[in-house]
PDB file of C-alpha atoms in Angstrom:
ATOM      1  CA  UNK A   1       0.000   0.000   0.000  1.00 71.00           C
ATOM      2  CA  UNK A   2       1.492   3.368  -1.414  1.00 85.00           C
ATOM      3  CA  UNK A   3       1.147   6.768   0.622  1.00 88.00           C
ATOM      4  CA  UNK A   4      -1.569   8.842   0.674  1.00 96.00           C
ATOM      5  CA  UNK A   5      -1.640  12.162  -1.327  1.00 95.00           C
ATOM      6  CA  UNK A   6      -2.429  13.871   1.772  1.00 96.00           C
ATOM      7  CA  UNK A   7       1.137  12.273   3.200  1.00 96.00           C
ATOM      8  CA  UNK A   8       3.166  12.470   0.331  1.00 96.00           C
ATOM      9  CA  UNK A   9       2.349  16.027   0.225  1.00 97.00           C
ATOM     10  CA  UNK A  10       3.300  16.310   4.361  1.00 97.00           C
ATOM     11  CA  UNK A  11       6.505  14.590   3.229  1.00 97.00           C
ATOM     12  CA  UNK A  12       7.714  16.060   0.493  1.00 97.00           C
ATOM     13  CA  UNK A  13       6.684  20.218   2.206  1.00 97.00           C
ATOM     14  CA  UNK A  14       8.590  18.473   5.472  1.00 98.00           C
ATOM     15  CA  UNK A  15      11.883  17.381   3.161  1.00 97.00           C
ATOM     16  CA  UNK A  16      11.748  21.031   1.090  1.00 97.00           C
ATOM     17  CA  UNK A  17      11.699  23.086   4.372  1.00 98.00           C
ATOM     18  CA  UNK A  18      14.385  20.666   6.407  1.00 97.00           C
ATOM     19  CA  UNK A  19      16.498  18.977   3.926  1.00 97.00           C
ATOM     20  CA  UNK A  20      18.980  19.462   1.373  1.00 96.00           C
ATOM     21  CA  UNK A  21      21.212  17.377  -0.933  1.00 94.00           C
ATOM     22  CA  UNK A  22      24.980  17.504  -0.512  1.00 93.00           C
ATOM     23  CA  UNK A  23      26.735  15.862  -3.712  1.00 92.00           C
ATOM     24  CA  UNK A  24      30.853  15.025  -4.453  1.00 94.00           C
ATOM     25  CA  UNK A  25      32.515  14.188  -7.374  1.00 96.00           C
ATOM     26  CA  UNK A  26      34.418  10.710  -7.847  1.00 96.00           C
ATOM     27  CA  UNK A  27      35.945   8.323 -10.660  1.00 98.00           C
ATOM     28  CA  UNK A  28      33.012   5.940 -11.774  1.00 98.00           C
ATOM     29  CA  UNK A  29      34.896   3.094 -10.882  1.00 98.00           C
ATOM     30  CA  UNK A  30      35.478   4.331  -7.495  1.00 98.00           C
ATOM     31  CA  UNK A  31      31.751   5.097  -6.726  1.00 98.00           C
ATOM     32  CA  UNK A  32      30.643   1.951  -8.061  1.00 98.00           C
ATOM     33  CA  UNK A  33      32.998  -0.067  -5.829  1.00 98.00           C
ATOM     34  CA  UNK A  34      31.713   2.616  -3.134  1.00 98.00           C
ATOM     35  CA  UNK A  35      28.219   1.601  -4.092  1.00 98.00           C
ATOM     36  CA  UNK A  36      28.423  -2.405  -4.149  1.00 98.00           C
ATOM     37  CA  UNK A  37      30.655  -2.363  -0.191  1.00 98.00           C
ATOM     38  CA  UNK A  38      27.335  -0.793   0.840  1.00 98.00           C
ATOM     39  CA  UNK A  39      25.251  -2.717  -0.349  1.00 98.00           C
ATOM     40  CA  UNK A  40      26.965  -6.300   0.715  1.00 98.00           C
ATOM     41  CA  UNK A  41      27.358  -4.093   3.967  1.00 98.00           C
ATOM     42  CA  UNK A  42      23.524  -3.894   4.214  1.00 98.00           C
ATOM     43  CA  UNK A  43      24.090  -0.290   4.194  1.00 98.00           C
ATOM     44  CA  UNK A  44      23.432   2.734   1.713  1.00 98.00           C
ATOM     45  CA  UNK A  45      25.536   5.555   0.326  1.00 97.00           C
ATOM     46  CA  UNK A  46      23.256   7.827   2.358  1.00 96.00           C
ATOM     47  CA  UNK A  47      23.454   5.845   5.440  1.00 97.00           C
ATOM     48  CA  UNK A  48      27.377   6.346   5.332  1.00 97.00           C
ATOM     49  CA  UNK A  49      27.382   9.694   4.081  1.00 96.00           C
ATOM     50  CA  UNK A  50      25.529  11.059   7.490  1.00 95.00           C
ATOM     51  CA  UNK A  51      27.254   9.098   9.820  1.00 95.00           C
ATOM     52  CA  UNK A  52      30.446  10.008   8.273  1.00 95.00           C
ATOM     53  CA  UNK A  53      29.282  13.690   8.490  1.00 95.00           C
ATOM     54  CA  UNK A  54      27.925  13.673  12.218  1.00 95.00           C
ATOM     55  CA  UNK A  55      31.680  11.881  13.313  1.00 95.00           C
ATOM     56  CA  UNK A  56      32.779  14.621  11.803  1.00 95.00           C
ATOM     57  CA  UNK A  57      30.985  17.394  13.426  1.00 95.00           C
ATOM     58  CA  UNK A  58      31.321  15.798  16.832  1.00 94.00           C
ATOM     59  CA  UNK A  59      27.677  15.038  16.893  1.00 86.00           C
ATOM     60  CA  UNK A  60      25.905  11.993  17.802  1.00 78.00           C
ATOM     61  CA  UNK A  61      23.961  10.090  15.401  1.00 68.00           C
ATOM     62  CA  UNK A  62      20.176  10.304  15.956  1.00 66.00           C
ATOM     63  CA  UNK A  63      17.273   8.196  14.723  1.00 58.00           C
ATOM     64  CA  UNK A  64      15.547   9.540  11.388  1.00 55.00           C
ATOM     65  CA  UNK A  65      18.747  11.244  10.580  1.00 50.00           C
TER      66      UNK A  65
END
């Protein structure tokens, strides 16, 4: 069962006021390897992405992040 139009909408005004996309560069090769260690990690690009950035900043990692 999909979301409702009255949700998606809650989602998608919730993601344009509180969210932003942060994107890098790399060799092709390099991301793909990137992208296949995730996913036998049972992780995502994302996933990595904002833990690496909240070690980073010193901050913990919270749920929903």
């Amino acid at each position: 069962m999909g979301l409702t139009d009255a949700k998606r909408r809650a989602n998608n005004k919730y993601i344009a006021a509180n969210m932003t996309v942060l994107g890098c560069k790399m060799r092709k090769d390099k991301a793909d390897r990137f992208k296949m260690a995730c996913k036998l990690a049972g992780t995502t690009p994302n996933a990595v992405f904002t833990k690496a950035v909240n070690a980073f900043l010193g901050e913990k990692e919270e749920a929903g992040d």
